[in-house]
């Protein structure tokens, strides 16, 4: 299991379980291959805690070949997990510099055909962590991922950091997949309306609960509820009041309840809408059966199994 940087001064204890939701929802974007905290939770513990509070399933998201292989392999045998596979935009220049980006994209295209792989992601553009010298590699990778998603009829999960205009321009120029999701939406109400006009989904993470995130709450209120999704991006972006502590899918109810409060609606009504939206984007978690036996394919379980 990979480990998140513990950071100086962070509280590394996992927050307590929230009150269970009356209507279950799905975590649209999480990274269970990354451990965090003073005692990392296993995948089974993560999913069991999530189930106990009304988070019925997760989309496990890859960001390089290793994590994408693992995500596809784990989803094939865990009924509460579906997978997304991709080369993260900040990884694309690394592969390109090594001369292996085309090979990596070819493997992502193969992984996209695996059972219970329902999305290509996370892909997109990141102009915060990658400088101008890496933008061409990011763009080439992004366009290739868009094509893989369209060719396989899969949803697209977009990572967009400090690159709003470039991401939107690329999607309009090459044509977005039918189901396009802006993971951890970070724009404002004006951008949210542009996405909504194109029928693209906005996925809100714990950041929408932060005191300094009024722009996200305004964006939340600016779009039809039929285009809303919710996520943790665990182990990152833990919602208030536990910001900075380890995040996990079982903490999703905090974000959902904050969204409902801001929208002045009942949390069960919002949960029903978002659960329906999630199934429209990815399908049902029981559409394709899981395999009973553990996979033994070489290289697919770099982070261990469920235990």
Coordinates of C-alpha atoms in Angstrom, one line a residue:
X1 CA 0.0 0.0 0.0
X2 CA 1.3 3.4 -0.9
X3 CA 1.4 5.9 2.0
X4 CA 0.3 9.5 2.1
X5 CA 2.9 12.0 3.4
X6 CA 2.0 12.3 7.1
X7 CA 2.9 16.1 7.1
X8 CA 4.0 18.2 10.0
X9 CA 1.4 18.7 12.8
X10 CA -1.4 16.7 11.2
X11 CA -3.8 14.8 13.4
X12 CA -3.3 11.3 12.1
X13 CA -6.3 9.6 13.8
X14 CA -9.3 8.6 11.7
X15 CA -12.5 10.6 12.6
X16 CA -15.4 8.8 14.2
X17 CA -18.2 7.2 12.2
X18 CA -20.9 9.8 11.2
X19 CA -24.6 9.1 11.6
X20 CA -25.8 6.7 8.9
X21 CA -27.6 8.1 5.9
X22 CA -31.2 7.2 5.5
X23 CA -30.8 6.8 1.7
X24 CA -27.5 5.3 0.5
X25 CA -25.1 7.0 -1.9
X26 CA -21.9 6.2 -3.8
X27 CA -18.4 7.6 -3.4
X28 CA -17.7 8.7 -7.0
X29 CA -13.9 9.1 -6.6
X30 CA -11.5 7.5 -4.1
X31 CA -8.0 6.1 -3.8
X32 CA -8.0 3.1 -1.5
X33 CA -4.5 2.1 -2.5
X34 CA -3.1 5.1 -0.5
X35 CA -2.8 4.5 3.2
X36 CA -3.0 7.3 5.7
X37 CA -3.2 7.9 9.4
X38 CA -1.4 6.4 12.4
X39 CA -2.9 3.1 11.6
X40 CA -3.9 2.7 7.9
X41 CA -7.2 1.0 7.3
X42 CA -7.3 -2.0 5.0
X43 CA -9.5 -1.9 1.9
X44 CA -12.0 -4.3 3.6
X45 CA -12.1 -2.0 6.7
X46 CA -12.6 1.0 4.5
X47 CA -15.5 -0.6 2.6
X48 CA -17.1 -2.1 5.8
X49 CA -17.1 1.3 7.5
X50 CA -18.6 2.9 4.4
X51 CA -21.3 0.3 4.2
X52 CA -22.2 0.8 7.8
X53 CA -23.1 4.5 7.2
X54 CA -24.9 4.2 3.9
X55 CA -22.1 4.5 1.3
X56 CA -23.0 1.5 -0.8
X57 CA -20.1 1.5 -3.3
X58 CA -17.0 3.4 -4.5
X59 CA -15.3 4.2 -7.8
X60 CA -11.6 3.3 -7.2
X61 CA -9.5 5.5 -9.4
X62 CA -6.1 4.9 -10.9
X63 CA -3.4 7.5 -11.7
X64 CA -0.6 5.5 -13.3
X65 CA -0.2 2.0 -14.7
X66 CA 0.4 0.4 -11.3
X67 CA -2.6 1.9 -9.6
X68 CA -4.8 1.4 -12.7
X69 CA -3.9 -2.3 -12.8
X70 CA -4.6 -2.7 -9.1
X71 CA -7.9 -0.8 -9.4
X72 CA -9.1 -3.0 -12.2
X73 CA -8.1 -6.2 -10.5
X74 CA -9.7 -5.2 -7.1
X75 CA -12.9 -4.2 -8.7
X76 CA -13.1 -7.5 -10.5
X77 CA -13.4 -9.3 -7.1
X78 CA -15.0 -6.7 -4.8
X79 CA -18.8 -6.1 -5.3
X80 CA -18.7 -2.7 -3.6
X81 CA -16.0 -1.4 -6.0
X82 CA -15.9 -0.3 -9.6
X83 CA -12.8 1.0 -11.3
X84 CA -11.5 4.0 -13.3
X85 CA -8.1 3.7 -15.1
X86 CA -5.8 6.4 -16.5
X87 CA -2.5 8.2 -16.5
X88 CA -2.8 11.2 -14.2
X89 CA -1.9 14.5 -16.0
X90 CA 1.0 15.0 -13.7
X91 CA 2.3 11.6 -14.5
X92 CA 2.0 12.0 -18.3
X93 CA 5.1 14.1 -18.7
X94 CA 7.1 11.6 -16.6
X95 CA 6.1 8.7 -19.0
X96 CA 6.7 10.9 -22.0
X97 CA 10.2 11.9 -20.8
X98 CA 11.0 8.2 -20.4
X99 CA 9.7 7.4 -23.9
X100 CA 6.9 5.2 -22.6
X101 CA 3.8 7.3 -22.8
X102 CA 2.4 5.6 -25.9
X103 CA 2.9 2.2 -24.3
X104 CA 1.2 3.3 -21.2
X105 CA -1.7 4.7 -23.1
X106 CA -2.0 1.4 -25.0
X107 CA -2.2 -0.5 -21.7
X108 CA -4.8 1.9 -20.3
X109 CA -6.8 1.2 -23.5
X110 CA -6.6 -2.6 -22.7
X111 CA -7.5 -2.1 -19.1
X112 CA -10.6 -0.1 -20.2
X113 CA -12.0 -3.4 -21.7
X114 CA -11.8 -5.3 -18.4
X115 CA -14.9 -6.2 -16.4
X116 CA -16.1 -3.6 -13.9
X117 CA -13.9 -0.9 -15.3
X118 CA -16.5 1.8 -15.9
X119 CA -14.5 5.0 -16.4
X120 CA -11.4 6.5 -17.7
X121 CA -9.8 8.7 -15.1
X122 CA -8.4 10.5 -13.6
X123 CA -7.2 12.4 -16.7
X124 CA -7.1 16.0 -17.7
X125 CA -4.8 19.0 -17.2
X126 CA -2.9 20.3 -14.2
X127 CA -1.1 23.6 -14.6
X128 CA -0.4 23.9 -10.9
X129 CA 2.0 21.1 -10.3
X130 CA 3.3 20.8 -13.9
X131 CA 5.0 23.7 -15.6
X132 CA 4.7 24.8 -19.3
X133 CA 7.3 22.3 -20.4
X134 CA 5.0 19.5 -19.5
X135 CA 1.7 20.9 -21.0
X136 CA 2.1 19.3 -24.4
X137 CA 2.5 15.8 -22.8
X138 CA -0.5 16.4 -20.6
X139 CA -2.6 17.5 -23.6
X140 CA -1.6 14.6 -25.7
X141 CA -2.4 12.2 -22.9
X142 CA -5.7 13.9 -22.2
X143 CA -6.9 13.7 -25.8
X144 CA -5.9 10.0 -25.9
X145 CA -7.9 9.3 -22.8
X146 CA -10.9 11.1 -24.2
X147 CA -10.7 8.8 -27.3
X148 CA -10.4 5.7 -25.2
X149 CA -13.4 6.6 -23.2
X150 CA -15.5 7.3 -26.3
X151 CA -14.3 4.2 -28.0
X152 CA -15.4 2.0 -25.1
X153 CA -18.5 3.9 -24.1
X154 CA -17.1 4.7 -20.7
X155 CA -17.5 7.7 -18.5
X156 CA -14.6 10.2 -18.3
X157 CA -13.3 11.5 -14.9
X158 CA -11.5 14.8 -15.3
X159 CA -8.7 16.2 -13.1
X160 CA -8.7 20.0 -13.6
X161 CA -6.3 22.1 -11.6
X162 CA -5.6 25.7 -12.6
X163 CA -6.5 24.7 -16.1
X164 CA -10.3 25.4 -16.4
X165 CA -10.3 27.2 -19.8
X166 CA -7.9 24.7 -21.4
X167 CA -9.9 21.7 -20.2
X168 CA -13.2 23.1 -21.5
X169 CA -11.6 24.1 -24.8
X170 CA -10.1 20.6 -25.3
X171 CA -13.5 18.9 -24.6
X172 CA -15.3 21.2 -27.0
X173 CA -12.7 20.8 -29.7
X174 CA -12.3 17.1 -29.7
X175 CA -15.8 16.2 -28.4
X176 CA -16.5 15.0 -24.9
X177 CA -17.7 11.6 -24.0
X178 CA -21.4 11.3 -23.4
X179 CA -20.8 11.1 -19.6
X180 CA -18.1 13.5 -18.5
X181 CA -17.4 14.2 -14.8
X182 CA -15.4 17.0 -13.3
X183 CA -13.9 15.3 -10.3
X184 CA -13.4 17.5 -7.2
X185 CA -15.0 20.5 -9.0
X186 CA -12.9 23.6 -8.2
X187 CA -14.4 26.3 -10.4
X188 CA -17.0 29.0 -9.7
X189 CA -20.7 29.5 -10.6
X190 CA -19.9 30.8 -14.1
X191 CA -17.8 27.7 -14.9
X192 CA -20.5 25.5 -13.4
X193 CA -23.1 26.9 -15.7
X194 CA -20.8 26.2 -18.7
X195 CA -20.4 22.6 -17.6
X196 CA -24.2 22.3 -17.1
X197 CA -24.9 23.8 -20.5
X198 CA -22.9 20.9 -22.0
X199 CA -24.5 18.3 -19.8
X200 CA -21.3 17.6 -17.9
X201 CA -21.4 16.4 -14.3
X202 CA -19.9 18.2 -11.3
X203 CA -18.6 16.0 -8.5
X204 CA -18.2 17.8 -5.1
X205 CA -15.6 16.7 -2.5
X206 CA -15.0 17.7 1.1
X207 CA -13.7 21.1 -0.1
X208 CA -17.3 22.3 -0.5
X209 CA -17.5 22.2 3.3
X210 CA -14.5 24.4 3.9
X211 CA -15.1 27.9 5.2
X212 CA -13.1 29.6 2.5
X213 CA -15.0 27.7 -0.4
X214 CA -17.9 30.0 -1.0
X215 CA -17.2 29.8 -4.7
X216 CA -17.9 26.1 -4.6
X217 CA -21.2 26.5 -2.7
X218 CA -22.3 29.1 -5.2
X219 CA -21.4 26.7 -8.0
X220 CA -23.3 23.9 -6.3
X221 CA -26.5 26.1 -6.2
X222 CA -26.1 27.2 -9.8
X223 CA -26.6 23.8 -11.6
X224 CA -29.4 21.3 -12.0
X225 CA -29.3 18.6 -9.3
X226 CA -29.5 16.0 -12.0
X227 CA -25.8 16.9 -12.7
X228 CA -24.5 16.6 -9.2
X229 CA -22.2 13.8 -7.8
X230 CA -20.4 13.5 -4.5
X231 CA -16.9 12.1 -3.7
X232 CA -14.3 11.9 -1.0
X233 CA -11.0 11.8 -3.0
X234 CA -9.8 9.9 0.0
X235 CA -7.4 10.0 1.7
X236 CA -7.3 13.7 0.8
X237 CA -9.7 16.6 1.3
X238 CA -11.4 15.5 4.5
X239 CA -14.6 17.4 5.1
X240 CA -15.2 19.8 7.9
X241 CA -15.1 19.5 10.9
X242 CA -12.2 17.0 10.4
X243 CA -10.2 18.9 7.8
X244 CA -6.6 17.7 7.7
X245 CA -7.2 14.3 9.3
X246 CA -7.3 11.1 7.2
X247 CA -10.2 10.8 4.8
X248 CA -12.1 7.7 3.9
X249 CA -15.4 6.8 2.0
X250 CA -17.2 6.4 5.4
X251 CA -16.9 10.2 5.9
X252 CA -18.9 11.0 2.7
X253 CA -22.1 11.7 4.8
X254 CA -20.5 14.9 6.1
X255 CA -20.1 16.3 2.6
X256 CA -23.5 15.2 1.5
X257 CA -25.2 16.8 4.5
X258 CA -23.3 20.0 4.0
X259 CA -24.5 20.1 0.4
X260 CA -28.1 19.5 1.4
X261 CA -27.9 22.3 4.0
X262 CA -26.6 24.7 1.5
X263 CA -29.3 23.7 -1.1
X264 CA -31.9 23.9 1.7
X265 CA -33.2 20.5 0.9
X266 CA -33.7 17.2 2.8
X267 CA -30.6 15.1 2.8
X268 CA -32.5 12.0 1.8
X269 CA -34.0 13.8 -1.2
X270 CA -30.5 14.9 -2.3
X271 CA -29.1 11.4 -1.7
X272 CA -31.8 9.8 -3.8
X273 CA -31.0 12.3 -6.7
X274 CA -27.2 11.8 -6.4
X275 CA -27.5 8.0 -6.2
X276 CA -29.6 8.0 -9.3
X277 CA -27.1 10.3 -11.1
X278 CA -24.2 8.1 -10.1
X279 CA -25.9 5.0 -11.6
X280 CA -26.7 6.9 -14.8
X281 CA -23.0 7.8 -15.2
X282 CA -21.4 4.4 -14.3
X283 CA -24.2 1.8 -14.3
X284 CA -25.2 -0.4 -11.3
X285 CA -22.5 -2.0 -9.1
X286 CA -24.1 -5.4 -9.8
X287 CA -24.3 -5.2 -13.6
X288 CA -21.2 -7.3 -14.1
X289 CA -20.5 -10.1 -11.6
X290 CA -17.3 -10.2 -9.5
X291 CA -14.9 -13.1 -9.7
X292 CA -15.0 -15.5 -6.8
X293 CA -11.3 -16.3 -6.7
X294 CA -8.5 -13.8 -6.2
X295 CA -6.7 -12.9 -9.3
X296 CA -3.1 -14.2 -9.6
X297 CA -2.2 -12.3 -12.7
X298 CA 1.3 -10.9 -12.3
X299 CA 1.6 -7.2 -11.4
X300 CA -2.1 -6.6 -10.6
X301 CA -1.9 -6.5 -6.8
X302 CA 1.0 -4.3 -5.9
X303 CA -0.8 -3.0 -2.8
X304 CA -2.2 -6.3 -1.5
X305 CA -5.7 -7.6 -1.3
X306 CA -8.7 -6.8 0.7
X307 CA -7.3 -8.0 4.0

